[in-house]
Short mmCIF file of N, CA and C in Angstrom, two decimals:
data_model
loop_
_atom_site.label_atom_id
_atom_site.label_comp_id
_atom_site.label_asym_id
_atom_site.label_seq_id
_atom_site.Cartn_x
_atom_site.Cartn_y
_atom_site.Cartn_z
N MET J 9 -76.72 -43.42 -30.91
CA MET J 9 -75.64 -42.92 -30.11
C MET J 9 -75.05 -44.08 -29.32
N GLU J 10 -73.74 -44.18 -29.28
CA GLU J 10 -73.06 -45.22 -28.53
C GLU J 10 -73.19 -44.95 -27.03
N ASN J 11 -72.94 -45.97 -26.23
CA ASN J 11 -73.02 -45.81 -24.78
C ASN J 11 -71.97 -44.86 -24.24
N THR J 12 -70.79 -44.87 -24.81
CA THR J 12 -69.74 -43.98 -24.36
C THR J 12 -69.09 -43.34 -25.56
N GLN J 13 -68.54 -42.17 -25.33
CA GLN J 13 -67.85 -41.47 -26.41
C GLN J 13 -66.69 -40.73 -25.78
N ALA J 14 -65.51 -40.97 -26.30
CA ALA J 14 -64.34 -40.28 -25.77
C ALA J 14 -63.97 -39.11 -26.67
N HIS J 15 -63.68 -38.05 -26.04
CA HIS J 15 -63.23 -36.78 -26.61
C HIS J 15 -63.72 -36.41 -28.01
N PRO J 16 -65.04 -36.11 -28.17
CA PRO J 16 -65.47 -35.53 -29.42
C PRO J 16 -64.90 -34.12 -29.57
N ILE J 17 -64.48 -33.53 -28.45
CA ILE J 17 -63.80 -32.24 -28.46
C ILE J 17 -62.46 -32.49 -27.79
N VAL J 18 -61.37 -32.29 -28.50
CA VAL J 18 -60.06 -32.54 -27.93
C VAL J 18 -59.25 -31.26 -27.98
N ALA J 19 -58.64 -30.91 -26.88
CA ALA J 19 -57.83 -29.70 -26.81
C ALA J 19 -56.36 -30.06 -26.93
N THR J 20 -55.58 -29.10 -27.42
CA THR J 20 -54.14 -29.33 -27.51
C THR J 20 -53.50 -29.21 -26.13
N GLU J 21 -53.96 -28.29 -25.30
CA GLU J 21 -53.49 -28.16 -23.93
C GLU J 21 -54.71 -28.22 -23.02
N VAL J 22 -54.96 -29.39 -22.47
CA VAL J 22 -56.17 -29.60 -21.68
C VAL J 22 -56.00 -28.98 -20.30
N ARG J 23 -56.95 -28.14 -19.91
CA ARG J 23 -56.97 -27.58 -18.57
C ARG J 23 -58.11 -28.17 -17.75
N ALA J 24 -59.15 -28.64 -18.44
CA ALA J 24 -60.29 -29.23 -17.75
C ALA J 24 -60.79 -30.43 -18.54
N VAL J 25 -61.19 -31.45 -17.81
CA VAL J 25 -61.78 -32.63 -18.42
C VAL J 25 -63.19 -32.76 -17.85
N VAL J 26 -64.18 -32.66 -18.74
CA VAL J 26 -65.58 -32.73 -18.34
C VAL J 26 -66.13 -34.09 -18.73
N LEU J 27 -66.75 -34.78 -17.76
CA LEU J 27 -67.44 -36.02 -18.05
C LEU J 27 -68.93 -35.79 -17.80
N LEU J 28 -69.72 -35.96 -18.83
CA LEU J 28 -71.17 -35.87 -18.73
C LEU J 28 -71.72 -37.29 -18.66
N VAL J 29 -72.52 -37.57 -17.63
CA VAL J 29 -73.17 -38.87 -17.48
C VAL J 29 -74.66 -38.62 -17.63
N ASP J 30 -75.18 -38.93 -18.82
CA ASP J 30 -76.57 -38.64 -19.15
C ASP J 30 -77.01 -39.54 -20.30
N ASN J 31 -78.22 -40.08 -20.21
CA ASN J 31 -78.70 -40.98 -21.25
C ASN J 31 -79.56 -40.27 -22.30
N GLN J 32 -79.72 -38.97 -22.18
CA GLN J 32 -80.53 -38.21 -23.14
C GLN J 32 -79.63 -37.62 -24.23
N ALA J 33 -79.81 -38.09 -25.46
CA ALA J 33 -78.98 -37.63 -26.58
C ALA J 33 -79.05 -36.12 -26.76
N ALA J 34 -80.21 -35.54 -26.55
CA ALA J 34 -80.36 -34.09 -26.73
C ALA J 34 -79.52 -33.31 -25.73
N THR J 35 -79.45 -33.78 -24.49
CA THR J 35 -78.63 -33.13 -23.47
C THR J 35 -77.16 -33.25 -23.80
N VAL J 36 -76.75 -34.44 -24.20
CA VAL J 36 -75.34 -34.67 -24.58
C VAL J 36 -74.96 -33.73 -25.71
N GLU J 37 -75.80 -33.66 -26.73
CA GLU J 37 -75.50 -32.82 -27.89
C GLU J 37 -75.48 -31.34 -27.52
N ALA J 38 -76.41 -30.91 -26.69
CA ALA J 38 -76.46 -29.50 -26.29
C ALA J 38 -75.19 -29.11 -25.52
N ILE J 39 -74.77 -29.94 -24.60
CA ILE J 39 -73.57 -29.62 -23.82
C ILE J 39 -72.33 -29.73 -24.68
N ARG J 40 -72.29 -30.72 -25.57
CA ARG J 40 -71.15 -30.83 -26.48
C ARG J 40 -71.02 -29.57 -27.32
N ARG J 41 -72.13 -29.07 -27.84
CA ARG J 41 -72.09 -27.85 -28.67
C ARG J 41 -71.68 -26.63 -27.86
N MET J 42 -72.12 -26.55 -26.61
CA MET J 42 -71.73 -25.43 -25.76
C MET J 42 -70.22 -25.41 -25.52
N LEU J 43 -69.64 -26.60 -25.43
CA LEU J 43 -68.22 -26.70 -25.09
C LEU J 43 -67.29 -26.78 -26.29
N GLU J 44 -67.83 -26.99 -27.49
CA GLU J 44 -66.97 -27.26 -28.63
C GLU J 44 -66.02 -26.13 -28.98
N GLY J 45 -66.32 -24.92 -28.64
CA GLY J 45 -65.42 -23.81 -28.93
C GLY J 45 -64.39 -23.57 -27.84
N CYS J 46 -64.47 -24.32 -26.77
CA CYS J 46 -63.55 -24.14 -25.64
C CYS J 46 -62.33 -25.03 -25.84
N ARG J 47 -61.26 -24.43 -26.24
CA ARG J 47 -60.05 -25.19 -26.54
C ARG J 47 -59.39 -25.80 -25.31
N ASP J 48 -59.71 -25.28 -24.15
CA ASP J 48 -59.07 -25.78 -22.93
C ASP J 48 -59.94 -26.79 -22.19
N ILE J 49 -60.96 -27.33 -22.87
CA ILE J 49 -61.83 -28.34 -22.25
C ILE J 49 -61.88 -29.59 -23.11
N GLU J 50 -61.65 -30.71 -22.49
CA GLU J 50 -61.79 -32.01 -23.14
C GLU J 50 -63.11 -32.60 -22.66
N PHE J 51 -64.00 -32.94 -23.58
CA PHE J 51 -65.35 -33.40 -23.24
C PHE J 51 -65.49 -34.89 -23.50
N HIS J 52 -66.07 -35.58 -22.52
CA HIS J 52 -66.38 -37.00 -22.63
C HIS J 52 -67.80 -37.19 -22.15
N PHE J 53 -68.45 -38.23 -22.64
CA PHE J 53 -69.76 -38.55 -22.08
C PHE J 53 -69.95 -40.05 -21.99
N CYS J 54 -70.86 -40.40 -21.09
CA CYS J 54 -71.23 -41.79 -20.88
C CYS J 54 -72.75 -41.82 -20.77
N SER J 55 -73.40 -42.60 -21.61
CA SER J 55 -74.86 -42.66 -21.57
C SER J 55 -75.38 -43.87 -20.79
N ASP J 56 -74.47 -44.67 -20.25
CA ASP J 56 -74.85 -45.86 -19.48
C ASP J 56 -74.36 -45.68 -18.04
N ALA J 57 -75.28 -45.46 -17.12
CA ALA J 57 -74.91 -45.21 -15.72
C ALA J 57 -74.08 -46.34 -15.11
N VAL J 58 -74.33 -47.56 -15.53
CA VAL J 58 -73.61 -48.71 -15.00
C VAL J 58 -72.12 -48.62 -15.34
N GLN J 59 -71.79 -48.00 -16.46
CA GLN J 59 -70.40 -47.85 -16.91
C GLN J 59 -69.75 -46.55 -16.45
N ALA J 60 -70.49 -45.67 -15.81
CA ALA J 60 -70.01 -44.32 -15.51
C ALA J 60 -68.73 -44.29 -14.67
N GLU J 61 -68.69 -45.07 -13.60
CA GLU J 61 -67.50 -45.06 -12.75
C GLU J 61 -66.27 -45.55 -13.51
N GLU J 62 -66.44 -46.59 -14.31
CA GLU J 62 -65.33 -47.12 -15.12
C GLU J 62 -64.82 -46.06 -16.10
N ILE J 63 -65.74 -45.37 -16.78
CA ILE J 63 -65.35 -44.32 -17.73
C ILE J 63 -64.66 -43.18 -16.98
N ALA J 64 -65.18 -42.82 -15.82
CA ALA J 64 -64.56 -41.76 -15.03
C ALA J 64 -63.12 -42.14 -14.65
N MET J 65 -62.90 -43.40 -14.32
CA MET J 65 -61.54 -43.84 -14.00
C MET J 65 -60.62 -43.76 -15.20
N GLU J 66 -61.16 -43.97 -16.39
CA GLU J 66 -60.35 -43.89 -17.62
C GLU J 66 -59.97 -42.45 -17.95
N VAL J 67 -60.93 -41.53 -17.84
CA VAL J 67 -60.69 -40.15 -18.31
C VAL J 67 -60.24 -39.21 -17.19
N LEU J 68 -60.42 -39.63 -15.92
CA LEU J 68 -60.06 -38.82 -14.75
C LEU J 68 -60.52 -37.37 -14.92
N PRO J 69 -61.82 -37.16 -14.82
CA PRO J 69 -62.38 -35.84 -15.09
C PRO J 69 -62.03 -34.80 -14.03
N THR J 70 -62.06 -33.55 -14.45
CA THR J 70 -61.92 -32.43 -13.55
C THR J 70 -63.25 -32.13 -12.88
N VAL J 71 -64.34 -32.41 -13.62
CA VAL J 71 -65.70 -32.24 -13.11
C VAL J 71 -66.60 -33.29 -13.77
N ILE J 72 -67.61 -33.74 -13.03
CA ILE J 72 -68.60 -34.68 -13.56
C ILE J 72 -69.95 -34.00 -13.56
N LEU J 73 -70.61 -33.98 -14.71
CA LEU J 73 -71.98 -33.51 -14.83
C LEU J 73 -72.85 -34.76 -14.82
N GLN J 74 -73.62 -34.94 -13.78
CA GLN J 74 -74.32 -36.20 -13.53
C GLN J 74 -75.83 -36.04 -13.54
N GLU J 75 -76.51 -36.74 -14.45
CA GLU J 75 -77.97 -36.76 -14.46
C GLU J 75 -78.46 -37.49 -13.21
N LEU J 76 -79.49 -36.95 -12.58
CA LEU J 76 -80.01 -37.53 -11.36
C LEU J 76 -80.72 -38.86 -11.61
N LYS J 77 -81.61 -38.90 -12.58
CA LYS J 77 -82.40 -40.11 -12.85
C LYS J 77 -81.94 -40.74 -14.16
N MET J 78 -81.42 -41.95 -14.04
CA MET J 78 -80.99 -42.71 -15.21
C MET J 78 -81.42 -44.15 -15.05
N PRO J 79 -81.65 -44.84 -16.16
CA PRO J 79 -82.00 -46.26 -16.06
C PRO J 79 -80.82 -47.08 -15.52
N GLY J 80 -81.13 -48.04 -14.69
CA GLY J 80 -80.10 -48.95 -14.20
C GLY J 80 -79.47 -48.53 -12.90
N LEU J 81 -79.19 -47.25 -12.73
CA LEU J 81 -78.47 -46.77 -11.56
C LEU J 81 -78.72 -45.27 -11.44
N ASP J 82 -79.20 -44.82 -10.28
CA ASP J 82 -79.50 -43.39 -10.18
C ASP J 82 -78.25 -42.58 -9.86
N GLY J 83 -78.33 -41.29 -10.14
CA GLY J 83 -77.20 -40.40 -9.97
C GLY J 83 -76.68 -40.30 -8.55
N LEU J 84 -77.57 -40.37 -7.56
CA LEU J 84 -77.13 -40.29 -6.17
C LEU J 84 -76.30 -41.50 -5.77
N THR J 85 -76.66 -42.66 -6.27
CA THR J 85 -75.87 -43.86 -6.01
C THR J 85 -74.50 -43.74 -6.67
N LEU J 86 -74.47 -43.18 -7.87
CA LEU J 86 -73.18 -42.97 -8.54
C LEU J 86 -72.29 -42.02 -7.75
N VAL J 87 -72.86 -40.96 -7.21
CA VAL J 87 -72.07 -40.03 -6.41
C VAL J 87 -71.47 -40.75 -5.21
N LYS J 88 -72.23 -41.61 -4.56
CA LYS J 88 -71.69 -42.40 -3.45
C LYS J 88 -70.50 -43.23 -3.92
N ARG J 89 -70.62 -43.84 -5.09
CA ARG J 89 -69.52 -44.65 -5.62
C ARG J 89 -68.30 -43.79 -5.92
N TYR J 90 -68.52 -42.61 -6.50
CA TYR J 90 -67.39 -41.71 -6.78
C TYR J 90 -66.69 -41.35 -5.47
N ARG J 91 -67.46 -41.12 -4.40
CA ARG J 91 -66.88 -40.65 -3.14
C ARG J 91 -66.09 -41.72 -2.39
N VAL J 92 -66.35 -43.00 -2.64
CA VAL J 92 -65.54 -44.03 -2.00
C VAL J 92 -64.36 -44.46 -2.87
N ASN J 93 -64.31 -43.97 -4.09
CA ASN J 93 -63.22 -44.27 -5.01
C ASN J 93 -62.12 -43.22 -4.80
N SER J 94 -60.95 -43.65 -4.37
CA SER J 94 -59.88 -42.70 -4.03
C SER J 94 -59.47 -41.81 -5.20
N ALA J 95 -59.60 -42.29 -6.43
CA ALA J 95 -59.23 -41.48 -7.59
C ALA J 95 -60.29 -40.45 -7.95
N LEU J 96 -61.53 -40.65 -7.47
CA LEU J 96 -62.63 -39.77 -7.88
C LEU J 96 -63.24 -38.98 -6.72
N ARG J 97 -62.88 -39.29 -5.49
CA ARG J 97 -63.58 -38.70 -4.34
C ARG J 97 -63.51 -37.18 -4.28
N GLU J 98 -62.48 -36.56 -4.84
CA GLU J 98 -62.35 -35.10 -4.79
C GLU J 98 -62.90 -34.41 -6.04
N VAL J 99 -63.38 -35.18 -7.00
CA VAL J 99 -63.90 -34.60 -8.24
C VAL J 99 -65.26 -33.97 -7.96
N PRO J 100 -65.43 -32.67 -8.27
CA PRO J 100 -66.74 -32.05 -8.08
C PRO J 100 -67.78 -32.70 -9.00
N VAL J 101 -68.98 -32.87 -8.47
CA VAL J 101 -70.08 -33.45 -9.24
C VAL J 101 -71.23 -32.45 -9.25
N MET J 102 -71.69 -32.11 -10.43
CA MET J 102 -72.84 -31.23 -10.59
C MET J 102 -74.01 -32.09 -11.04
N MET J 103 -75.06 -32.12 -10.23
CA MET J 103 -76.22 -32.93 -10.56
C MET J 103 -77.11 -32.18 -11.55
N LEU J 104 -77.59 -32.91 -12.54
CA LEU J 104 -78.51 -32.37 -13.54
C LEU J 104 -79.84 -33.10 -13.40
N SER J 105 -80.92 -32.37 -13.61
CA SER J 105 -82.22 -33.04 -13.55
C SER J 105 -83.28 -32.17 -14.20
N ASP J 106 -84.17 -32.82 -14.91
CA ASP J 106 -85.34 -32.11 -15.42
C ASP J 106 -86.55 -32.43 -14.55
N LEU J 107 -86.30 -33.17 -13.48
CA LEU J 107 -87.37 -33.51 -12.55
C LEU J 107 -87.68 -32.32 -11.65
N VAL J 108 -88.92 -32.14 -11.34
CA VAL J 108 -89.29 -31.03 -10.48
C VAL J 108 -89.85 -31.49 -9.14
N ALA J 109 -89.85 -32.78 -8.90
CA ALA J 109 -90.40 -33.31 -7.66
C ALA J 109 -89.58 -32.81 -6.47
N PRO J 110 -90.18 -32.02 -5.60
CA PRO J 110 -89.45 -31.44 -4.47
C PRO J 110 -88.81 -32.48 -3.56
N GLU J 111 -89.48 -33.63 -3.38
CA GLU J 111 -88.91 -34.64 -2.47
C GLU J 111 -87.62 -35.23 -3.03
N ILE J 112 -87.51 -35.33 -4.35
CA ILE J 112 -86.28 -35.85 -4.97
C ILE J 112 -85.15 -34.84 -4.77
N LYS J 113 -85.44 -33.57 -5.02
CA LYS J 113 -84.42 -32.53 -4.84
C LYS J 113 -84.01 -32.41 -3.37
N ALA J 114 -84.98 -32.50 -2.46
CA ALA J 114 -84.68 -32.42 -1.03
C ALA J 114 -83.80 -33.59 -0.61
N ASN J 115 -84.10 -34.79 -1.11
CA ASN J 115 -83.32 -35.97 -0.79
C ASN J 115 -81.89 -35.82 -1.32
N ALA J 116 -81.76 -35.30 -2.53
CA ALA J 116 -80.43 -35.08 -3.11
C ALA J 116 -79.64 -34.09 -2.27
N PHE J 117 -80.29 -33.01 -1.86
CA PHE J 117 -79.61 -32.00 -1.06
C PHE J 117 -79.23 -32.56 0.31
N ALA J 118 -80.11 -33.33 0.92
CA ALA J 118 -79.82 -33.93 2.22
C ALA J 118 -78.62 -34.87 2.13
N ARG J 119 -78.56 -35.66 1.08
CA ARG J 119 -77.41 -36.56 0.90
C ARG J 119 -76.14 -35.76 0.69
N TRP J 120 -76.24 -34.65 -0.06
CA TRP J 120 -75.06 -33.80 -0.28
C TRP J 120 -74.59 -33.23 1.05
N LEU J 121 -75.52 -32.73 1.86
CA LEU J 121 -75.15 -32.17 3.16
C LEU J 121 -74.45 -33.21 4.03
N LYS J 122 -74.97 -34.41 4.04
CA LYS J 122 -74.37 -35.48 4.84
C LYS J 122 -72.97 -35.81 4.34
N ALA J 123 -72.80 -35.87 3.02
CA ALA J 123 -71.51 -36.23 2.43
C ALA J 123 -70.50 -35.08 2.49
N ASN J 124 -71.00 -33.86 2.59
CA ASN J 124 -70.13 -32.68 2.54
C ASN J 124 -70.33 -31.81 3.77
N ALA J 125 -70.36 -32.41 4.91
CA ALA J 125 -70.66 -31.70 6.15
C ALA J 125 -69.72 -30.52 6.38
N GLN J 126 -68.44 -30.71 6.13
CA GLN J 126 -67.48 -29.63 6.36
C GLN J 126 -67.77 -28.46 5.42
N CYS J 127 -68.02 -28.76 4.17
CA CYS J 127 -68.34 -27.72 3.20
C CYS J 127 -69.64 -27.01 3.59
N ALA J 128 -70.64 -27.78 4.01
CA ALA J 128 -71.93 -27.20 4.40
C ALA J 128 -71.75 -26.26 5.59
N ARG J 129 -70.93 -26.67 6.59
CA ARG J 129 -70.68 -25.80 7.75
C ARG J 129 -70.01 -24.50 7.31
N ALA J 130 -69.07 -24.58 6.39
CA ALA J 130 -68.38 -23.39 5.90
C ALA J 130 -69.36 -22.45 5.18
N ILE J 131 -70.26 -23.02 4.40
CA ILE J 131 -71.25 -22.21 3.69
C ILE J 131 -72.17 -21.53 4.69
N LEU J 132 -72.64 -22.28 5.69
CA LEU J 132 -73.52 -21.70 6.70
C LEU J 132 -72.80 -20.60 7.49
N LYS J 133 -71.54 -20.84 7.82
CA LYS J 133 -70.77 -19.85 8.55
C LYS J 133 -70.61 -18.59 7.71
N LEU J 134 -70.28 -18.75 6.44
CA LEU J 134 -70.12 -17.62 5.53
C LEU J 134 -71.44 -16.88 5.36
N SER J 135 -72.54 -17.61 5.20
CA SER J 135 -73.83 -16.94 5.02
C SER J 135 -74.22 -16.19 6.28
N GLY J 136 -73.86 -16.71 7.44
CA GLY J 136 -74.13 -16.00 8.69
C GLY J 136 -73.34 -14.71 8.79
N LYS J 137 -72.08 -14.75 8.37
CA LYS J 137 -71.25 -13.54 8.37
C LYS J 137 -71.83 -12.52 7.40
N LYS J 138 -72.28 -13.00 6.26
CA LYS J 138 -72.82 -12.07 5.26
C LYS J 138 -74.09 -11.40 5.81
N ARG J 139 -74.93 -12.18 6.52
CA ARG J 139 -76.14 -11.59 7.11
C ARG J 139 -75.74 -10.52 8.12
N CYS J 140 -74.71 -10.78 8.91
CA CYS J 140 -74.25 -9.79 9.90
C CYS J 140 -73.76 -8.54 9.19
N LEU J 141 -72.99 -8.72 8.14
CA LEU J 141 -72.49 -7.57 7.40
C LEU J 141 -73.63 -6.79 6.78
N ASN J 142 -74.62 -7.52 6.22
CA ASN J 142 -75.75 -6.86 5.58
C ASN J 142 -76.60 -6.10 6.60
N SER J 143 -76.71 -6.62 7.82
CA SER J 143 -77.56 -5.98 8.82
C SER J 143 -76.94 -4.68 9.34
N LYS J 144 -75.66 -4.48 9.13
CA LYS J 144 -75.00 -3.24 9.58
C LYS J 144 -75.30 -2.08 8.65
N HIS J 145 -75.81 -2.36 7.47
CA HIS J 145 -76.07 -1.30 6.48
C HIS J 145 -77.47 -0.83 6.53
#
């Protein structure tokens, strides 16, 4: 498998551009197969974390699916790079991981909270309202 692959699935009218950053061929293939019937999704992948930001700048994804642990550069560091890049800072990033180590997940969540403080406050505010609504029943 090459380090990068551009649009193995190409749509005639693209509504979403998905960039998968993962070095596991099985994961890339599984996600590619899941998306291949979606005509409104253009799929790209990058298997080299060091090249991920450059590829993201080329394809300008609507969403990035980012593996947490990759050789050369970890997913959390890549998210930091995306967030300081004006072209990528608003792109949603979904972290993927087969790791079950609680400290890694807690660290990832803590970094997300720090980077997305406004979003986190809105979620907490909404969850508080929902608890109030639920307690009335």
